[in-house]
Short mmCIF file of C-alpha atoms in Angstrom, two decimals:
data_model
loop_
_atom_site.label_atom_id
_atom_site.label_comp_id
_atom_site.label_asym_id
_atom_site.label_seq_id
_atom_site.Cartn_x
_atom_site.Cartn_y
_atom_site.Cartn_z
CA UNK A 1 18.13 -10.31 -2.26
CA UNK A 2 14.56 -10.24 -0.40
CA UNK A 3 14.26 -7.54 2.48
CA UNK A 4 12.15 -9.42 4.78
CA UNK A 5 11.55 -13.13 3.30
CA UNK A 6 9.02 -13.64 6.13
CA UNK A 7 6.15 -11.63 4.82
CA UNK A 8 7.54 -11.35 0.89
CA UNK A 9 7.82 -15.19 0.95
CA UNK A 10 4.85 -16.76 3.20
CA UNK A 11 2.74 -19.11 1.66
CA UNK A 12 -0.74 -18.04 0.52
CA UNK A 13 -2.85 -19.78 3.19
CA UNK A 14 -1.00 -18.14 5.74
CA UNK A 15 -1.41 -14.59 3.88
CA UNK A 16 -4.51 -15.23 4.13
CA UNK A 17 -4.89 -15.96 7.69
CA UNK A 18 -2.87 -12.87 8.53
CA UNK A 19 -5.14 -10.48 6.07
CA UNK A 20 -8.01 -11.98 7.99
CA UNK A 21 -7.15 -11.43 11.14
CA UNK A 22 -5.80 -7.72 10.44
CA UNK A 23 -9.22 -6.97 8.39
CA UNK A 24 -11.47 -7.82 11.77
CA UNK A 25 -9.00 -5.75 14.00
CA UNK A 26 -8.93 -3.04 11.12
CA UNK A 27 -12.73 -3.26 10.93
CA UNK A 28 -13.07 -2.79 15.08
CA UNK A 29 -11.26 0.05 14.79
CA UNK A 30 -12.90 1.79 12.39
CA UNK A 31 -16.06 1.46 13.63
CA UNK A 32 -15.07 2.80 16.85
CA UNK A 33 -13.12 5.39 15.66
CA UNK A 34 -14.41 7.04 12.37
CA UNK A 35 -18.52 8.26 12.36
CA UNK A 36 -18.33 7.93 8.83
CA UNK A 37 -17.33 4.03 8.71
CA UNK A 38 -19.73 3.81 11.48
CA UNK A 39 -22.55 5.64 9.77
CA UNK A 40 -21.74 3.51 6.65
CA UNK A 41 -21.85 0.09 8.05
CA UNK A 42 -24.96 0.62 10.40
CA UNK A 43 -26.70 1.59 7.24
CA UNK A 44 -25.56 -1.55 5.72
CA UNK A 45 -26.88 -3.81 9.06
CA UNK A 46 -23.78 -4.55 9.08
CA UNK A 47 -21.31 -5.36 12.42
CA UNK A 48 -17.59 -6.06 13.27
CA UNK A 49 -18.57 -9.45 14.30
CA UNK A 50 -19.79 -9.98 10.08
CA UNK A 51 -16.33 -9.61 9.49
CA UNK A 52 -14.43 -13.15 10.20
CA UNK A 53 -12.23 -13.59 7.20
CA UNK A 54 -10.24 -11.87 4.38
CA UNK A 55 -13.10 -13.06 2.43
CA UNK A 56 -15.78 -11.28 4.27
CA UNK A 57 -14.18 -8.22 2.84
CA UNK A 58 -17.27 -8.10 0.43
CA UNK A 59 -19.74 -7.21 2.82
CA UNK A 60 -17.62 -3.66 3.35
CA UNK A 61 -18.34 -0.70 2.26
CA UNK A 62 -16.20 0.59 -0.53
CA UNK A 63 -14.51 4.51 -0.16
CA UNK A 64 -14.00 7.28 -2.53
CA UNK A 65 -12.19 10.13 -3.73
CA UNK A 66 -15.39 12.28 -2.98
CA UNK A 67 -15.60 10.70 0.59
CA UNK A 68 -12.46 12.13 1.52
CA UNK A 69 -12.86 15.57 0.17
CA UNK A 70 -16.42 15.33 1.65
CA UNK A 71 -14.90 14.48 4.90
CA UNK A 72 -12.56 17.40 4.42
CA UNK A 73 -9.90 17.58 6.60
CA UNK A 74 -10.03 15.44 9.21
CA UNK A 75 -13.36 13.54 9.06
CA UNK A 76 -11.72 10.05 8.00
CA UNK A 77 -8.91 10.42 10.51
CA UNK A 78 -8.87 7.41 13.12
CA UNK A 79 -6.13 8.43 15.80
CA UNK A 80 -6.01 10.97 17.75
CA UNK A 81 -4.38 14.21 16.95
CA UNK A 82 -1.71 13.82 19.85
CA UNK A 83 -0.87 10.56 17.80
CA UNK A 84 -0.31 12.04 14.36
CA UNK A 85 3.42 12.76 13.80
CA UNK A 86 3.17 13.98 10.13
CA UNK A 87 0.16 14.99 7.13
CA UNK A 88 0.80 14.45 3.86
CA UNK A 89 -1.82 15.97 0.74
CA UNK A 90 -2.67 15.48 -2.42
CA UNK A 91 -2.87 18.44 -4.26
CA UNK A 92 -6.78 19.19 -4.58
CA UNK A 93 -6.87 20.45 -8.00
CA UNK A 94 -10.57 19.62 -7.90
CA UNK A 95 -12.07 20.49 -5.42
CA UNK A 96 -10.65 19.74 -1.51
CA UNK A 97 -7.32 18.23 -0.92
CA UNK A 98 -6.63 15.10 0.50
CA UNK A 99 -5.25 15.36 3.51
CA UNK A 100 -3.65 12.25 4.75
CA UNK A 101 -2.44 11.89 8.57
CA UNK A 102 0.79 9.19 9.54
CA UNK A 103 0.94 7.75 13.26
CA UNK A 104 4.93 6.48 14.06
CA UNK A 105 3.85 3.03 13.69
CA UNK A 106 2.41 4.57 9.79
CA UNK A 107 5.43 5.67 8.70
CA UNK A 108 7.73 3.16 10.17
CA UNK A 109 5.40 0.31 7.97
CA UNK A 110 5.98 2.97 5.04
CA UNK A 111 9.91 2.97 5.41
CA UNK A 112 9.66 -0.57 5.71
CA UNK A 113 7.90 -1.63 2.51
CA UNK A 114 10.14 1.07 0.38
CA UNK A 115 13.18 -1.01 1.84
CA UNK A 116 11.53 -3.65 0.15
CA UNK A 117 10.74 -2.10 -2.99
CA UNK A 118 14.69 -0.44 -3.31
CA UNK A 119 16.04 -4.18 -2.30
CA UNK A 120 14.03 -5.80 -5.37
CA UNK A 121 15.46 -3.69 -7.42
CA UNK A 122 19.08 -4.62 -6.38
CA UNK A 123 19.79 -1.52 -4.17
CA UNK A 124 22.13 -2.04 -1.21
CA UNK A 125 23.28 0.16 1.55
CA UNK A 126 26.57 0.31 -0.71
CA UNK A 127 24.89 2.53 -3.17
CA UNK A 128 23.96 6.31 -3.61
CA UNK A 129 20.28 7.06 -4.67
CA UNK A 130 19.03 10.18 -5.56
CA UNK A 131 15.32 10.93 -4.60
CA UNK A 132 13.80 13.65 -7.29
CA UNK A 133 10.47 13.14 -6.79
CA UNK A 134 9.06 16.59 -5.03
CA UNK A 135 9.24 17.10 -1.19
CA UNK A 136 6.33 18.39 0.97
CA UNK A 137 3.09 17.68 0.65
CA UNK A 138 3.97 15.15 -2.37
CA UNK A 139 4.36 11.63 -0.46
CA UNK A 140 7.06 10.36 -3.63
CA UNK A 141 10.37 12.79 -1.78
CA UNK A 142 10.07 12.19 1.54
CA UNK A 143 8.38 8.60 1.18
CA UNK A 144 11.26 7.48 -1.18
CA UNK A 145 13.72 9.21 1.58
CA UNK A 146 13.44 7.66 4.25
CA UNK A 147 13.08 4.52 2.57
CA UNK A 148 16.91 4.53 1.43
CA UNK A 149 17.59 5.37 4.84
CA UNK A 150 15.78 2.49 6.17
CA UNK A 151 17.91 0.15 3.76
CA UNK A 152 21.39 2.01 4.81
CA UNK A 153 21.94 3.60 1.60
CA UNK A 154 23.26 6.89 0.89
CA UNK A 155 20.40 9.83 0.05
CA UNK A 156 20.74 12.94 -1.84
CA UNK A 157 17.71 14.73 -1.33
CA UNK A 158 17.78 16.43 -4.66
CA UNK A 159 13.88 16.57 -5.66
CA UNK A 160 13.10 18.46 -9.29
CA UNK A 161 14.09 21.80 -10.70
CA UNK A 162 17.97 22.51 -11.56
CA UNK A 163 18.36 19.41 -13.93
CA UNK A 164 22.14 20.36 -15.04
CA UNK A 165 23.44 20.80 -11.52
CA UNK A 166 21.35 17.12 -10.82
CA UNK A 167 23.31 15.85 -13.87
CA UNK A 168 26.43 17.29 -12.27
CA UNK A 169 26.02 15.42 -8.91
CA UNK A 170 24.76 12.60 -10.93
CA UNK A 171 28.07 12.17 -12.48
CA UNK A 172 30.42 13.78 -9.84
CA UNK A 173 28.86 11.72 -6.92
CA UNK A 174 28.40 8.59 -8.48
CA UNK A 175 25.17 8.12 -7.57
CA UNK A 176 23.75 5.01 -8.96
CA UNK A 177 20.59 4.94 -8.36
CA UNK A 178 17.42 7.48 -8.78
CA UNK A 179 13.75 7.65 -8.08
CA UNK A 180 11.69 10.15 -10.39
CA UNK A 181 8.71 10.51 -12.67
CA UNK A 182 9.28 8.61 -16.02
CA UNK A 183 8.79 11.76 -17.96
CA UNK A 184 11.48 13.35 -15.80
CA UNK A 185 14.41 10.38 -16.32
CA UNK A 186 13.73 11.22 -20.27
CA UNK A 187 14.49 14.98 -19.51
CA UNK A 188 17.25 14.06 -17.57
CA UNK A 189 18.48 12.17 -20.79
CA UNK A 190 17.68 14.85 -22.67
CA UNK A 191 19.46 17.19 -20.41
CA UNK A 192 22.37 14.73 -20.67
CA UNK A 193 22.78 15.00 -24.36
CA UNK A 194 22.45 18.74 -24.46
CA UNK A 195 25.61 18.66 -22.10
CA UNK A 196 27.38 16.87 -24.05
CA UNK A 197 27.77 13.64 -21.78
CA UNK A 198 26.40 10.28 -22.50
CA UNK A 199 25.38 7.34 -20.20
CA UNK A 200 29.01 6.47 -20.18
CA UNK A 201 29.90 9.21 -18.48
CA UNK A 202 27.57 8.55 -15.02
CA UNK A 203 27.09 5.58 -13.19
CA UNK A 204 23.45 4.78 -12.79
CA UNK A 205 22.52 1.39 -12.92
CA UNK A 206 18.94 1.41 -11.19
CA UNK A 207 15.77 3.53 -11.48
CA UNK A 208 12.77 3.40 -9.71
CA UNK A 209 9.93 5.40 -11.70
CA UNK A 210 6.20 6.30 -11.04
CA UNK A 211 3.60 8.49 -10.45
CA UNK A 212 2.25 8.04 -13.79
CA UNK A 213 1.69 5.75 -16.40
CA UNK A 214 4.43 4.80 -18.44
CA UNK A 215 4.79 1.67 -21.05
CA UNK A 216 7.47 -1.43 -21.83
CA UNK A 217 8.68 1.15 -24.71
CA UNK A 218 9.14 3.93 -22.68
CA UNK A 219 10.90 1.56 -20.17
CA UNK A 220 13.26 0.36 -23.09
CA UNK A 221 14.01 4.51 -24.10
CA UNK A 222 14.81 5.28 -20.68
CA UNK A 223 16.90 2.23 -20.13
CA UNK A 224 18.86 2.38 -23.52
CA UNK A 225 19.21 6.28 -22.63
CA UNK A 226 20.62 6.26 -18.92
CA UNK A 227 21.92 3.14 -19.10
CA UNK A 228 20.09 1.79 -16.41
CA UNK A 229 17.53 -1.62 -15.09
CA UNK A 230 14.15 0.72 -14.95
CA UNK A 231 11.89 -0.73 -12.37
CA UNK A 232 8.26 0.34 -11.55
CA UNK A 233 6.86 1.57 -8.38
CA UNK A 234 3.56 2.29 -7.29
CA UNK A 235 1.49 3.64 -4.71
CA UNK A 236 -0.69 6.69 -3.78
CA UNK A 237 -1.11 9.24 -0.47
CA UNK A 238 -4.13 8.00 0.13
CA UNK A 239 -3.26 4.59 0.96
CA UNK A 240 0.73 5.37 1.84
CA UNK A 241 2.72 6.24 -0.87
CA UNK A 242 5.71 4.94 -2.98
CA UNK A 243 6.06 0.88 -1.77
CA UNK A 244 2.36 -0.36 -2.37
CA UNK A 245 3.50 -2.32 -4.76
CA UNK A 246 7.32 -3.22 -6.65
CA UNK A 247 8.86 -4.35 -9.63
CA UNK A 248 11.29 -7.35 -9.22
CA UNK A 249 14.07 -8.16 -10.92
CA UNK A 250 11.67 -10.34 -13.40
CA UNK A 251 10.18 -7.26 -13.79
CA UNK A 252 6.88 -9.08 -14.66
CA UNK A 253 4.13 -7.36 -12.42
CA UNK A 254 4.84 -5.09 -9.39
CA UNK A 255 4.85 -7.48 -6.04
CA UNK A 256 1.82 -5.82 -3.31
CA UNK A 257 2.64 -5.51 -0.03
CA UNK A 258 -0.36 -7.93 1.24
CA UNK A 259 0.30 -8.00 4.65
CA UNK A 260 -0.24 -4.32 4.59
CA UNK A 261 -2.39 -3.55 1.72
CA UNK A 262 -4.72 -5.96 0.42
CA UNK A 263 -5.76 -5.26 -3.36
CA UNK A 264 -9.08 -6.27 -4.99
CA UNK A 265 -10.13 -6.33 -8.88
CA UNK A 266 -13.63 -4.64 -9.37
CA UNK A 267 -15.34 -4.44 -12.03
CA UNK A 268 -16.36 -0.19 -12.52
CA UNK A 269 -19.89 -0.30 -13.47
CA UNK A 270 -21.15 -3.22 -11.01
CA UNK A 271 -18.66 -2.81 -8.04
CA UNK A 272 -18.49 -6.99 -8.30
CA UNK A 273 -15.51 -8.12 -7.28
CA UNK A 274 -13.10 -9.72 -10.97
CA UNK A 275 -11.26 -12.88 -10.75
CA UNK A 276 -7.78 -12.79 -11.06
CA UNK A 277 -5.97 -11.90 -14.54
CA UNK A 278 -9.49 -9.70 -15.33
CA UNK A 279 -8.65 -6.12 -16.05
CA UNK A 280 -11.12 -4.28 -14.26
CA UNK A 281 -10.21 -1.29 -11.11
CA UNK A 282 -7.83 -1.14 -8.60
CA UNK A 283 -9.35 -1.39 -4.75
CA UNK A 284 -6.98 -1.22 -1.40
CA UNK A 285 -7.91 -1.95 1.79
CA UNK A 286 -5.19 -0.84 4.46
CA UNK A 287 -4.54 -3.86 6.51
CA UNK A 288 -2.81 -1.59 9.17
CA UNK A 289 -2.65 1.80 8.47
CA UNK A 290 -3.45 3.91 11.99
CA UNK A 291 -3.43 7.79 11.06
CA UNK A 292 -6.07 7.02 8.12
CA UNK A 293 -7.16 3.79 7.37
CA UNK A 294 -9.12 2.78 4.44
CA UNK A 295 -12.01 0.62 3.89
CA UNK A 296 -11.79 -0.41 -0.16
CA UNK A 297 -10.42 2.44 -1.53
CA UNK A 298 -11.32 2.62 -5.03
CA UNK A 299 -8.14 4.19 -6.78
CA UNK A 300 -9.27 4.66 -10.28
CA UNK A 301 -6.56 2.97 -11.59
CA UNK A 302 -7.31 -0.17 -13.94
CA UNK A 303 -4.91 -3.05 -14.49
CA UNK A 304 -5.40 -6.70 -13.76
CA UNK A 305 -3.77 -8.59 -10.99
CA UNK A 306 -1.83 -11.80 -10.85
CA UNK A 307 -1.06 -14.68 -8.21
CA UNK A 308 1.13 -17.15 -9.94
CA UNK A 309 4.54 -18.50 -9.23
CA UNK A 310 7.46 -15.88 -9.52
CA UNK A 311 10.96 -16.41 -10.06
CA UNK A 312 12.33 -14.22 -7.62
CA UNK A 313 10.76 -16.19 -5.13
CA UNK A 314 8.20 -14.09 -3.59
CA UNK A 315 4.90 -15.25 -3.45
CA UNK A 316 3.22 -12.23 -3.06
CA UNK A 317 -0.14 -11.24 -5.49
CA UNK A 318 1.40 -9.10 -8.21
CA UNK A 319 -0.62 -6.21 -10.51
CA UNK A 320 0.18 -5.70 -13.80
CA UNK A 321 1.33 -2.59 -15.36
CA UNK A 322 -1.77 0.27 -14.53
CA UNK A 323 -3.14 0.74 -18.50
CA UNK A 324 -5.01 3.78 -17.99
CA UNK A 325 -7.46 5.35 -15.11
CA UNK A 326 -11.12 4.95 -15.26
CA UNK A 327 -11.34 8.86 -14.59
CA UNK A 328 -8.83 9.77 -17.29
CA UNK A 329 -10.17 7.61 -19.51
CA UNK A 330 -11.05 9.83 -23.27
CA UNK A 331 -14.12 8.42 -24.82
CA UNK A 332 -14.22 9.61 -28.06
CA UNK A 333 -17.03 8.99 -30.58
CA UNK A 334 -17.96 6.14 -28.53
CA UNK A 335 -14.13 4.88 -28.33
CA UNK A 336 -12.16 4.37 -24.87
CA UNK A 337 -8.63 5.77 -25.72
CA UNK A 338 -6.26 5.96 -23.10
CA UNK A 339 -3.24 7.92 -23.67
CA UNK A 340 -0.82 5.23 -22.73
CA UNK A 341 -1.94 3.21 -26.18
CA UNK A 342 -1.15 6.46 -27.96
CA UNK A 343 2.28 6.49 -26.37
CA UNK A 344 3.01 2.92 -27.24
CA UNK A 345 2.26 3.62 -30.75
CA UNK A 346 4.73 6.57 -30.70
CA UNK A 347 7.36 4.77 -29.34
CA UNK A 348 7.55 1.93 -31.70
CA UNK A 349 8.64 4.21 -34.13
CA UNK A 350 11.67 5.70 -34.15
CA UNK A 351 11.57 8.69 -35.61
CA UNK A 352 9.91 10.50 -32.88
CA UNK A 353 10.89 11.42 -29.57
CA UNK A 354 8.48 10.25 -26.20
CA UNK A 355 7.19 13.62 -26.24
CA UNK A 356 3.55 14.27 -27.24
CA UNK A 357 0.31 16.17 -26.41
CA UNK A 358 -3.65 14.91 -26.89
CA UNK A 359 -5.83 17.73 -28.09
CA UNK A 360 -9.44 16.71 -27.43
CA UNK A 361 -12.26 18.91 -29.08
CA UNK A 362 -15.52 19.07 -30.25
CA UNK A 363 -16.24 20.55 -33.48
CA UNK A 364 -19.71 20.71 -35.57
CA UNK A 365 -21.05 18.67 -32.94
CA UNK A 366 -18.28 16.17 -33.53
CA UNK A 367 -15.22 14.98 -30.91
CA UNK A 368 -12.03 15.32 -32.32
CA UNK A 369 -8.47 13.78 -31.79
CA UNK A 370 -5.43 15.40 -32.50
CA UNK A 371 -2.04 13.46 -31.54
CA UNK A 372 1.00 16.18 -31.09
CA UNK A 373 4.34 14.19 -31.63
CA UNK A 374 8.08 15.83 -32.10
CA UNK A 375 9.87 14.71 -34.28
CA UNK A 376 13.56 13.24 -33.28
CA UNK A 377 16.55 16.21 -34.75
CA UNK A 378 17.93 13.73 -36.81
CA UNK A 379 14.48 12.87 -38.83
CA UNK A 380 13.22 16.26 -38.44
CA UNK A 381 13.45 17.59 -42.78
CA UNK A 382 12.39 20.33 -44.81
CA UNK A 383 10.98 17.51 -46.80
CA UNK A 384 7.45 17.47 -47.06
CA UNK A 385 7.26 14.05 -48.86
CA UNK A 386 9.12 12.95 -46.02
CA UNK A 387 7.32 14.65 -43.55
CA UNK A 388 3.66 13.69 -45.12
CA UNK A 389 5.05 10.03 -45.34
CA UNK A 390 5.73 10.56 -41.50
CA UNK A 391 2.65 11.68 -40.87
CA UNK A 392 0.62 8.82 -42.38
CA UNK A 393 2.34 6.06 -41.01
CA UNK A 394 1.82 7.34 -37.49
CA UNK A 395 -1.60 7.88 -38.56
CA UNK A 396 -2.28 4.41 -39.98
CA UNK A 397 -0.59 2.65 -36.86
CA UNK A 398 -2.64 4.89 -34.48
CA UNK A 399 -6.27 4.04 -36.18
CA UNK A 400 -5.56 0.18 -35.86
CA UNK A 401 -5.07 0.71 -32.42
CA UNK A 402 -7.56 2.85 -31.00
CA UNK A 403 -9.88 2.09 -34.18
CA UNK A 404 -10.56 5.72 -34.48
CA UNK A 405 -9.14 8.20 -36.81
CA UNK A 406 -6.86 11.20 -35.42
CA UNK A 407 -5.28 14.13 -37.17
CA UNK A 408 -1.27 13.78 -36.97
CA UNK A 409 0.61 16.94 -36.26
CA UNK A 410 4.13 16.85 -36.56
CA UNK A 411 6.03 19.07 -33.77
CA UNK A 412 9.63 20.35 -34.26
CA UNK A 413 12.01 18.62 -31.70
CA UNK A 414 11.90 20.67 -27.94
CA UNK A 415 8.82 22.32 -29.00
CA UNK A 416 6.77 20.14 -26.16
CA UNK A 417 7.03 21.77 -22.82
CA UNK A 418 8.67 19.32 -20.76
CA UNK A 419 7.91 18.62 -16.97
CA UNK A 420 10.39 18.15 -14.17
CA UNK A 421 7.01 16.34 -12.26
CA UNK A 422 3.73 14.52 -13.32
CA UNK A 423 3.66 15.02 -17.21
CA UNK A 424 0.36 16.34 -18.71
CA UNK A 425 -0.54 14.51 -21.94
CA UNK A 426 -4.18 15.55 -22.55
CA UNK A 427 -5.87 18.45 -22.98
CA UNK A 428 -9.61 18.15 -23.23
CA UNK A 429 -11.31 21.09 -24.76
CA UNK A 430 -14.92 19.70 -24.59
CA UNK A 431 -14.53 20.61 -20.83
CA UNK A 432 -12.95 23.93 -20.91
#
């Protein structure tokens, strides 16, 4: 099934025409409305009439992080406060939040592509769906929410916190469906086995998980574990949320919303704009956002993205899964290690559970690595020839990959503090 086959479906010249014609009304209005895209663009010589094409998109300036918390709270904001019906932030752990203000017209578009997202992944407005990504300032609760409402579904507003009673519902309501961090679906399964119930015992068949990185082997552990399809969504608050972009059933690259949110490929260091299938970071433009639109939003996040055929029949660009963030990127003696490569090591092996911690230091003048893994209850020994053995294959795997050496520390199972929202894998001690 395809929520709306008119815009998921249109052929790629007339994409284009629409992007173009969305970009010069987008680019009017932000130069009328916002000082700062103003400012910017008169700096650059550069006018609304410059600005003919989706392929003009070059000549505009690009946005940042900094620009918003510069801008702090309201500085970016394009309608007028009688017109904003809701804020959403991010949560300004460095520095000034993000604060993020939604016109009708926003969040109607916003409800609209997560109807898209949940009908990709085979949701219907027969099924239950449990949204337990946080409410409030958060966009993933209330984004996700109204989203299942859109699509005529049932929603159980059950956000995080209280996993057994979730369980519980999970079972008793026969909820089949559930949006949530990836880290949180393994502590539900975790939660599950503790219980003493199994994924026989529920009826979950679809999951929609992001708001962090995750890899094809964590995607099989969840899957194998909850019994469920485990599809990947993506977006951020400051662009609109859950529904930028979707997994289909191919589950090959997550579809973008064009017609709303038009994605470039830049390369980091020279801001040039990649071909396709180049990994390189992630840039939005909001082809229609009101409350706060953005003029190439850099978002950090690196991936690649791709425009060939799909078999699920939209024709939409698609990005592949988001490898790392320039920001969070470790560079260790001169290596770029990204935490998602660690996890894909520890998951093809089976010993150990998807639970591990990065422990980044600097000692005699020297970075350090050291890779915290638990080990599964049933491999966990008193055996230190076991253990040792353990120890050094992770070890070996883990330098061909990242072609640096780390030390190996073997964790008892649980001993990881688990989160019920965004995981924290990395803690850097260079910069404490």
């Amino acid at each position: 099934m395809i929520w709306n086959p008119n815009k998921e479906c249109m052929s790629r010249d007339e994409m284009r025409q629409l992007q173009g014609k969305r970009l010069n009304k987008l680019v009017n209005y932000v130069y009328h409305n916002v000082p700062f895209y103003r400012n910017k663009m008169q700096a650059m010589d550069i006018s609304p009439e410059d600005i003919q094409s989706i392929d003009d998109i070059v000549k505009l300036p690009f946005t940042t992080k900094q620009d918003l918390r510069d801008n702090y709270p309201y500085g970016l904001q394009a309608a007028p406060p009688s017109e904003i019906v809701r804020v959403h932030a991010s949560s300004g752990t460095t520095g000034n939040p993000t604060i993020v203000g939604y016109t009708r017209k926003d969040l109607a578009v916003w409800s609209e592509v997560m109807s898209r997202a949940l009908t990709a992944y085979g949701v219907t407005r027969d099924d239950t769906f449990s949204v337990s990504y946080g409410y409030g300032l958060f966009t993933g609760g209330l984004g996700v929410h109204y989203g299942v409402e859109n699509l005529g579904a049932t929603v159980i507003p059950t956000s995080t916190g209280n996993t057994e009673k979730h369980i519980r519902l999970i079972r008793d309501l026969k909820i089949s469906g559930i949006a949530c961090t990836p880290s949180y679906a393994l502590y539900l399964a975790e939660t599950l086995d503790k219980m003493g119930l199994s994924k026989n015992d529920i009826n979950l068949k679809v999951g929609a998980f992001g708001a962090e990185p995750w890899t094809e082997n964590m995607r099989s552990e969840i899957q194998e574990r909850l019994g469920l399809r485990g599809f990947n969504i993506y977006g951020l608050s400051e662009i609109m949320g859950p529904g930028v972009s979707y997994e289909c059933q191919e589950q090959n690259g997550s579809h973008i919303c064009e017609d709303h949110f038009y994605p470039e490929i830049i390369n980091p260091e020279t801001l040039e704009q990649l071909p396709l299938g180049e990994q390189g970071e992630l840039v939005f433009t909001t082809l229609t956002k009101e409350g706060m639109p953005l003029l190439r939003y850099r978002t950090k996040d690196l991936c690649s993205l791709m425009a060939d055929e799909c078999a699920c029949g939209r024709t939409s660009v698609r990005m592949g899964r988001i490898m790392g963030r320039s920001d969070d990127m470790l560079i260790i003696r001169g290596i770029n290690v990204f935490p998602s490569q660690v996890e894909s090591v520890i998951l093809e092996i089976p010993e150990f559970e998807p639970q591990y911690m990065l422990v980044v230091d600097r000692i005699n003048n020297l970075d350090t690595l050291q890779v915290q893994v638990e080990v599964r209850k049933d491999f966990f020994s008193d055996d230190i020839g076991r253990m040792l053995a353990l120890k050094k294959r992770l070890s070996d795997k883990l330098k061909s990959v990242l072609s640096i050496s780390a030390d190996v520390k073997l964790m008892e199972p649980n001993s990881i503090e688990r989160s019920q929202g965004k995981s924290k894998r990395v803690i850097d001690k260079r910069n404490i």
